[in-house]
XYZ file of C-alpha atoms in Angstrom:
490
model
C 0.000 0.000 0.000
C 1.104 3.469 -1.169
C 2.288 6.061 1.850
C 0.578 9.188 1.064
C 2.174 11.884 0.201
C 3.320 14.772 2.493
C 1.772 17.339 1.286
C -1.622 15.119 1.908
C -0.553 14.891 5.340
C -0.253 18.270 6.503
C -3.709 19.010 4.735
C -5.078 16.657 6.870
C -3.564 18.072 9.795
C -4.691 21.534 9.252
C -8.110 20.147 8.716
C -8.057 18.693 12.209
C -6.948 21.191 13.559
C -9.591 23.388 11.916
C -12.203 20.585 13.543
C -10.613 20.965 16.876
C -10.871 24.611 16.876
C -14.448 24.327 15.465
C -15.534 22.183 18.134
C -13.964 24.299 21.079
C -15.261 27.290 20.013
C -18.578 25.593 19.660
C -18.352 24.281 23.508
C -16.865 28.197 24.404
C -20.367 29.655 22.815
C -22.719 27.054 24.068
C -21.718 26.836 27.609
C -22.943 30.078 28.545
C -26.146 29.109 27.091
C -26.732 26.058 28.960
C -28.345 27.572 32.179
C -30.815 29.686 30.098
C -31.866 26.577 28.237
C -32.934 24.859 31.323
C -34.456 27.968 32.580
C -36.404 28.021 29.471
C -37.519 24.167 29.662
C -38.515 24.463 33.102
C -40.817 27.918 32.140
C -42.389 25.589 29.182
C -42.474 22.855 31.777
C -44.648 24.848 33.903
C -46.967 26.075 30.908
C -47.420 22.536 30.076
C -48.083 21.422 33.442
C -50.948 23.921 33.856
C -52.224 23.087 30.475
C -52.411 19.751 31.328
C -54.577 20.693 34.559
C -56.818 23.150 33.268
C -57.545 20.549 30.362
C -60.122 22.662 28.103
C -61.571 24.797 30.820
C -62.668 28.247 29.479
C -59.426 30.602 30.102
C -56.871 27.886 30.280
C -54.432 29.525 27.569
C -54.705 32.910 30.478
C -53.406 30.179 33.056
C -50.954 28.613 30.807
C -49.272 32.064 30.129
C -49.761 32.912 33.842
C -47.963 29.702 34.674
C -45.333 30.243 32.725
C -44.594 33.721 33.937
C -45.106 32.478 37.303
C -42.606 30.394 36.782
C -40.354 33.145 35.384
C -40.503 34.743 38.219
C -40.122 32.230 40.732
C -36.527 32.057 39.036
C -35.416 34.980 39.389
C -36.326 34.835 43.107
C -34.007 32.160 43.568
C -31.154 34.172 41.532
C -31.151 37.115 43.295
C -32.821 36.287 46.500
C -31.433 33.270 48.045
C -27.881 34.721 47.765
C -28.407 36.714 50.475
C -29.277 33.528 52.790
C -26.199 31.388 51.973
C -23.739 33.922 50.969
C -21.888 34.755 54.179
C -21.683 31.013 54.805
C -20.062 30.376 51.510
C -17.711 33.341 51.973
C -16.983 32.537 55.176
C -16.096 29.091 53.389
C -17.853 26.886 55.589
C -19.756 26.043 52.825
C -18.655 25.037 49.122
C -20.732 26.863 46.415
C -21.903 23.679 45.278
C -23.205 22.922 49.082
C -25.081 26.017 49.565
C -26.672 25.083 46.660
C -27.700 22.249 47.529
C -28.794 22.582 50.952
C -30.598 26.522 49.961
C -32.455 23.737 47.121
C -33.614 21.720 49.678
C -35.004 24.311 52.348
C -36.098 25.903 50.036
C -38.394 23.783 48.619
C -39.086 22.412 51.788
C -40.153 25.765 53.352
C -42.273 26.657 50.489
C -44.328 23.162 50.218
C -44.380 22.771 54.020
C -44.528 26.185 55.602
C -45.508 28.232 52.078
C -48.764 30.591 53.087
C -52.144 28.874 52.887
C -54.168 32.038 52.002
C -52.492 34.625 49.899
C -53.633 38.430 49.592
C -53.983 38.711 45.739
C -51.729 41.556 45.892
C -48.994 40.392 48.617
C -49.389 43.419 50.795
C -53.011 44.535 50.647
C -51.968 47.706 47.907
C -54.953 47.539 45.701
C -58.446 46.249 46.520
C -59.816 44.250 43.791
C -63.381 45.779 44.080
C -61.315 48.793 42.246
C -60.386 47.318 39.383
C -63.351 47.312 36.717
C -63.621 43.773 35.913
C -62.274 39.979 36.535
C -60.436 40.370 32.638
C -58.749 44.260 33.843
C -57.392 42.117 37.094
C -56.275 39.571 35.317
C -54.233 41.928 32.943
C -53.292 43.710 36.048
C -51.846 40.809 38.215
C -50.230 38.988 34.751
C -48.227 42.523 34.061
C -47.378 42.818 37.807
C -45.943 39.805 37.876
C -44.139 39.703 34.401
C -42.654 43.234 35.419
C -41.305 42.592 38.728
C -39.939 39.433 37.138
C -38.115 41.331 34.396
C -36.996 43.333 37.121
C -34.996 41.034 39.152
C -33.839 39.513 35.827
C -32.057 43.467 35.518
C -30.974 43.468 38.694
C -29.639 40.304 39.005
C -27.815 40.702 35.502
C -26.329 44.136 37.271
C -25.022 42.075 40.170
C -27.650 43.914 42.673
C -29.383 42.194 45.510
C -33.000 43.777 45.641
C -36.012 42.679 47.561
C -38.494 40.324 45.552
C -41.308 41.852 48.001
C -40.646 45.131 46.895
C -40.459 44.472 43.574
C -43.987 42.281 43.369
C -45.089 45.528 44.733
C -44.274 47.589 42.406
C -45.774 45.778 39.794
C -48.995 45.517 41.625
C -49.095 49.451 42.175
C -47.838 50.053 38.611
C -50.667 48.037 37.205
C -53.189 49.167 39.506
C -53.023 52.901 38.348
C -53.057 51.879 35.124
C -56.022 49.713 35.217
C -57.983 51.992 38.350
C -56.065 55.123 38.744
C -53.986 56.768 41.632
C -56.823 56.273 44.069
C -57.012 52.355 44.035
C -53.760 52.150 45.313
C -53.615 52.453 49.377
C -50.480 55.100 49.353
C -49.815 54.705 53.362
C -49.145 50.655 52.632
C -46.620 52.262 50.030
C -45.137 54.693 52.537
C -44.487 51.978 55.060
C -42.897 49.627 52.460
C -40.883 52.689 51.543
C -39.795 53.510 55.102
C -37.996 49.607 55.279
C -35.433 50.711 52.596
C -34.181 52.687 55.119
C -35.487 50.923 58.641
C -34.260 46.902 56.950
C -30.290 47.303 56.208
C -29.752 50.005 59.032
C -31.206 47.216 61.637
C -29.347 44.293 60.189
C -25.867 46.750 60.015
C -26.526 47.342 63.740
C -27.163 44.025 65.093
C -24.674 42.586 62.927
C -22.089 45.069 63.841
C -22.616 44.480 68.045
C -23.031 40.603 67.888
C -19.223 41.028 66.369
C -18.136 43.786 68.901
C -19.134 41.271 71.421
C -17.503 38.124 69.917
C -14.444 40.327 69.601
C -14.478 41.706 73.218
C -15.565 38.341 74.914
C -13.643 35.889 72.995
C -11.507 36.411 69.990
C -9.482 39.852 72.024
C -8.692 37.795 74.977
C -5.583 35.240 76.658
C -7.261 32.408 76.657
C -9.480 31.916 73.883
C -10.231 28.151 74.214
C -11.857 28.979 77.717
C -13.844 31.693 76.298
C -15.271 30.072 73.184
C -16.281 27.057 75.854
C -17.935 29.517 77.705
C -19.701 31.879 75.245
C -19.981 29.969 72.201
C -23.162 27.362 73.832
C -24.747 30.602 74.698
C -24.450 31.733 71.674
C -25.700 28.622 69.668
C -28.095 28.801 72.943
C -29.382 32.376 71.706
C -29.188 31.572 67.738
C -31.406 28.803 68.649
C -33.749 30.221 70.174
C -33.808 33.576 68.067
C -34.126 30.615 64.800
C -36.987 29.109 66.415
C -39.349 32.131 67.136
C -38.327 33.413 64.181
C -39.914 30.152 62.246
C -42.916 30.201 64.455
C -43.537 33.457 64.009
C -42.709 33.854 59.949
C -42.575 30.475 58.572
C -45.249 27.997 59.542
C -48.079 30.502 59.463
C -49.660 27.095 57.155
C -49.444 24.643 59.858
C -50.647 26.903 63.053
C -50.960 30.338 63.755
C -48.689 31.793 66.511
C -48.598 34.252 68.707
C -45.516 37.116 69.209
C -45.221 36.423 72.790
C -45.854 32.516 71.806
C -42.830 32.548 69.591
C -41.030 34.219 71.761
C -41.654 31.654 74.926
C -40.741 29.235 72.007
C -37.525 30.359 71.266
C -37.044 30.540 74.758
C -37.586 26.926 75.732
C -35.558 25.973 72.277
C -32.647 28.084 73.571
C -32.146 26.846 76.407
C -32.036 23.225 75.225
C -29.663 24.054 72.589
C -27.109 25.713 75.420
C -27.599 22.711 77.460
C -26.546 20.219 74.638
C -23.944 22.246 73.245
C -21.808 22.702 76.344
C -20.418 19.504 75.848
C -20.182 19.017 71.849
C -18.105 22.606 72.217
C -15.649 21.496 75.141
C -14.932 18.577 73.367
C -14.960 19.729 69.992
C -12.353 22.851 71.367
C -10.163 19.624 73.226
C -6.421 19.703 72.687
C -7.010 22.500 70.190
C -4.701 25.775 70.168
C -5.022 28.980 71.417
C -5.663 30.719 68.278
C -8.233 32.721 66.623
C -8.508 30.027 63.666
C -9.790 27.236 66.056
C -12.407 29.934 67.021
C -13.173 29.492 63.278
C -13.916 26.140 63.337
C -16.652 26.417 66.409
C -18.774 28.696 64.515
C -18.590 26.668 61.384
C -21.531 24.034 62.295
C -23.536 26.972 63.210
C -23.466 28.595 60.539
C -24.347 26.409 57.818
C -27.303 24.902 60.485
C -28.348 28.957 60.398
C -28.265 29.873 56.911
C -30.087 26.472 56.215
C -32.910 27.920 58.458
C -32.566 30.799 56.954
C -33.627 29.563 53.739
C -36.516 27.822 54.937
C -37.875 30.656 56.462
C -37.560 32.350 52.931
C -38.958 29.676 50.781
C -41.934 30.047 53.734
C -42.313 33.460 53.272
C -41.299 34.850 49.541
C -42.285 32.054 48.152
C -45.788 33.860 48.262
C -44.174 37.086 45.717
C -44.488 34.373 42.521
C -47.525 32.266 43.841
C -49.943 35.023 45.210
C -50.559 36.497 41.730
C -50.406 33.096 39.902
C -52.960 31.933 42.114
C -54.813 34.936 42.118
C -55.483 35.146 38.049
C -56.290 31.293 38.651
C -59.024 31.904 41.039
C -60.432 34.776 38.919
C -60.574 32.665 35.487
C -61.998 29.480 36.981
C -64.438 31.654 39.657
C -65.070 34.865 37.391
C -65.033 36.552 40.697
C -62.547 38.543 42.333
C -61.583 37.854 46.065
C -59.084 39.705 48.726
C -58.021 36.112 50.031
C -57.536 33.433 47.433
C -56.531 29.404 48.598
C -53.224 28.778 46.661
C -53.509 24.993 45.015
C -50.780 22.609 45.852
C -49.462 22.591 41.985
C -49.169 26.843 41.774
C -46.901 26.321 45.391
C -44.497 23.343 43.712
C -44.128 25.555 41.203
C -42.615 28.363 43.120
C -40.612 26.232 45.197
C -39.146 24.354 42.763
C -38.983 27.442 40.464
C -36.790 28.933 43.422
C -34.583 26.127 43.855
C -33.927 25.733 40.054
C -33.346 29.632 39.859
C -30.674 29.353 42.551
C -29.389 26.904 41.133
C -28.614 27.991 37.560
C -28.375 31.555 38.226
C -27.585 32.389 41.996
C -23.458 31.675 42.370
C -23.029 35.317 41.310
C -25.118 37.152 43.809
C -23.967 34.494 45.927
C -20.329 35.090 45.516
C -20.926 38.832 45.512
C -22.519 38.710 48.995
C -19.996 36.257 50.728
C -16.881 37.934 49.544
C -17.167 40.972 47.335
C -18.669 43.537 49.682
C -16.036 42.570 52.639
C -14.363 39.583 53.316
C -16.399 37.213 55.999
C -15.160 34.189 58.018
C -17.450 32.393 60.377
C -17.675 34.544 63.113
C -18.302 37.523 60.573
C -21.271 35.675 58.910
C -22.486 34.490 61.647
C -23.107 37.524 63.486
C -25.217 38.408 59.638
C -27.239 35.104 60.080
C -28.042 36.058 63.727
C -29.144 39.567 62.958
C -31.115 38.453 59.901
C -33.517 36.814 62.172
C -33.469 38.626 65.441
C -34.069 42.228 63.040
C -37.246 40.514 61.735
C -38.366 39.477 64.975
C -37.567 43.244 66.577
C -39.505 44.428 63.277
C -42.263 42.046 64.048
C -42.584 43.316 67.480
C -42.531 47.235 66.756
C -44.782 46.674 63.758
C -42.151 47.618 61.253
C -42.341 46.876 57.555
C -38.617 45.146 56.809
C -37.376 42.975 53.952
C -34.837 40.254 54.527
C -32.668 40.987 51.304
C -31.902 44.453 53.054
C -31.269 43.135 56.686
C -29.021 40.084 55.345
C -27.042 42.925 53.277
C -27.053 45.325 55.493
C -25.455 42.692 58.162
C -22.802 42.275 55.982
C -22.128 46.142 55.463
C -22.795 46.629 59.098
C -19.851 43.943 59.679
C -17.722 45.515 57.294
C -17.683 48.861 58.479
C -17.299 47.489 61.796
C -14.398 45.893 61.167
C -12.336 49.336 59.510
C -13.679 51.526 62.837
C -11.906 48.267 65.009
C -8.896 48.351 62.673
C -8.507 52.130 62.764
C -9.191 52.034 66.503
C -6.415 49.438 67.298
C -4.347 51.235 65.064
C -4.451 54.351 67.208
C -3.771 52.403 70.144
C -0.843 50.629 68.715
C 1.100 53.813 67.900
C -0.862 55.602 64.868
C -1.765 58.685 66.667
C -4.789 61.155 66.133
C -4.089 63.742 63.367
C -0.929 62.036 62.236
C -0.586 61.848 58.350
C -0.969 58.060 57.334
C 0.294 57.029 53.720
C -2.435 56.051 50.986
C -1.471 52.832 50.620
C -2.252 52.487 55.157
C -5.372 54.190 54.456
C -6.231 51.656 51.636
C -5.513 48.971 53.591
C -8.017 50.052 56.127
C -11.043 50.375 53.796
C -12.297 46.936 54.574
C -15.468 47.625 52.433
C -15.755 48.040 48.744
C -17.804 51.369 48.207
C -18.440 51.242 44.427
C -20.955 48.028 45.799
C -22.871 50.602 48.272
C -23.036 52.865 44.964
C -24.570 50.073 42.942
C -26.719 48.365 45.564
C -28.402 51.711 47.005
C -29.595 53.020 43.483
C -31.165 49.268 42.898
C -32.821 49.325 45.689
C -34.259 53.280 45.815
C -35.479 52.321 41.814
C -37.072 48.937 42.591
C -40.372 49.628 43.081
C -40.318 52.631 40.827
C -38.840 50.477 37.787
C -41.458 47.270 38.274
C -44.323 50.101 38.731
C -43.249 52.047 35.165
C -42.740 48.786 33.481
C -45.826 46.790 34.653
C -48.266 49.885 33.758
C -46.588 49.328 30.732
C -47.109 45.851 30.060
C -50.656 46.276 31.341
C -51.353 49.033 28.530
C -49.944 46.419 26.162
C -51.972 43.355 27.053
C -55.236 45.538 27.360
C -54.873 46.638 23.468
C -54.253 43.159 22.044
C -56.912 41.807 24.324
C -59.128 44.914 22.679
């Protein structure tokens, strides 16, 4: 048999190597489009779904859309939302990325299907009655755009890098629409006033809390000579008082579904739950701390177990609670096409609630390691004492809220923790500076003063404008989309 020629053989080597690049660059371009694909299947998964339910029911193509935007929506909740629960505990690195994801997945769902709101006000927060919107079609159109806006809005924000609350954004939708469908006097402006009031009231709690549960940790166990003896001491107290503060917080916020509670029930609940958890972890910290040295990074190491058992709580409570910002609407278009009546309370069925919570979990999933990573490590750096004091004050600022009767949103509490922490951290590191020789009024280089700025600013820049425009954006965008969907429908 005949060798081939040479020249043959480099031809077929640049056409290999033509294949080769052809098939990298193919795999370069259509990795990036991976997670939107599933995305996609799962919206179309939903639509189907609800198709297949409403069978040939009059106004099943309205559910089938709904469906599918309630699905939409439900993702971006778990993109931009759940970040906020599990990243300080992945950038305190007691979690992996992949682990957060996996154990946010599960609470998640689990806190929407077991915990998720039985009744749900058609408009989350009571902003528009639906006596003053003309018809059941105008509401429908009303509560589709509201959701489809607010959705589109977190997609924005979440493409921006910018943690913003879901609540607030569902709301803005709803008021948006409203006007346009009813006019400035359907909406109830004092229930916007009060949601406005928690931009400010929400990340200014969480900074404070979060900033004295670390002054503390610092003063009482990390600043003294023998840390081993402190952390035995203080550390079951403080699992002790996460505990308990985790516990009324659930009974209080998250199982609504399953029995109604009391404030000064939860709080006798946390109470009994605290003191249990002191009592057993007195002697899982003492030995857990044996034969260890007298160094800050064992410290580390006690809060790990902690804090993933906190933010995994955490995200119960949420899939509990905000699971309600993609279901309430769904379910509240679904009640007005199958009842052609329009209702303040609407019962959510079981199928519109797997559909958030799984909607959630897939969201995070796909889309949340950036909002995640940007939370955990961007803003300031976190270890577990850090994030744990943002876990702590996530839930104990909700609870205060609950008490005083203040409107708050957990996306601003959890981020405002982690501000509060940072700043924290460069008034501690300019104070021991001082103390150590740097006196008052002396002229410190740049590159000291740099060193000292333990938070990024240009993130305060970017998170602060999302959050003033969120409810002003979904409002302009779902009067919008309203406007729209009544002229085709005319």
């Amino acid at each position: 048999m005949a060798t081939p020629p040479i020249n043959q053989w480099k031809t077929l080597d640049k056409d290999l190597g033509r294949i080769g690049l052809l098939e990298e660059a193919t795999q370069f371009v259509a990795r990036p489009l991976v997670a939107p694909g599933i995305g996609l299947a799962f919206i179309v998964l939903a639509g189907v779904f609800a198709a297949i339910l409403m069978g040939a029911q009059p106004g099943g193509l309205i559910v089938v859309f709904a469906a599918a935007i309630g699905a939409y929506m439900a993702l971006n909740i778990g993109a931009n939302d759940v970040a906020n629960n599990m990243g300080p505990a992945v950038g305190a690195n007691a979690l992996t990325l992949g682990g957060a994801l996996i154990i946010a997945a599960i609470f998640e769902v689990a806190g929407s299907l077991i915990a998720g709101g039985d009744v749900v006000k058609t408009v989350s927060t009571g902003i528009l009655a639906p006596e003053a919107v003309p018809d059941a079609a105008h509401f429908i159109w009303a509560m589709m755009a509201a959701l489809l806006a607010s959705a589109l809005w977190l997609h924005v924000a979440t493409w921006m890098g910018a943690p913003v609350s879901t609540t607030h954004s569902i709301v803005g939708g709803v008021v948006g629409a409203g006007v346009a469908a009813a006019g400035f006097g359907a909406v109830n402006w004092p229930a916007i006033a009060t949601i406005s009031a928690s931009w400010v009231i929400s990340p200014i709690m969480g900074g404070i809390f979060a900033a004295l549960f670390l002054a503390f940790i610092k003063a009482k166990i990390i600043y003294v000579e023998d840390k081993i003896a402190a952390a035995r001491k203080w550390v079951p107290m403080l699992i002790g008082f996460m505990s308990g503060t985790f516990a009324a917080y659930l009974a209080l916020k998250g199982l609504t579904k399953i029995l109604h509670i009391s404030l000064g029930a939860s709080l006798l609940i946390g109470v009994l739950v605290g003191l249990v958890a002191w009592g057993v972890s007195v002697p899982l910290v003492r030995a857990q701390s044996e034969g260890q040295e007298n160094r800050k990074k064992t410290l580390k190491k006690l809060f790990t177990i902690p804090l993933i058992v906190s933010a995994a709580l955490l995200s119960f409570a949420h899939g509990a609670n905000d699971v309600a910002n993609a279901v309430g609407p769904l379910a509240a278009i679904v009640h007005a096409v199958q009842d052609g009546t329009l209702s303040d309370k609407v019962e959510v069925p079981f199928w519109i609630m797997a559909v958030g919570a799984f909607g959630i979990s897939v969201g995070l999933t796909l889309f949340g390691p950036r909002l995640i990573k940007l939370v955990g490590s961007e803003i300031t750096k976190l270890n577990a004492m850090r994030a744990y004091c943002v876990a702590l004050s996530a839930a104990i600022t909700v609870i205060v809220a609950s008490w005083l009767g203040l409107p708050v949103s957990s996306t601003h509490i959890a981020v405002g923790g982690v501000f509060g922490v940072g700043f924290y951290r460069e008034w501690h590191a300019e104070r021991r500076a001082r103390l150590l020789g740097l006196q008052k009024g002396k002229v410190v280089p740049p590159e000291e003063r740099s060193r000292r700025l333990l938070v990024r600013r240009s993130h305060i820049t970017t998170v602060v404008a999302a959050w003033i425009i969120t409810v002003p954006a979904s409002a302009v965008l779902s009067a919008g989309l309203y406007w729209l969907m009544n002229a085709l429908d005319g």
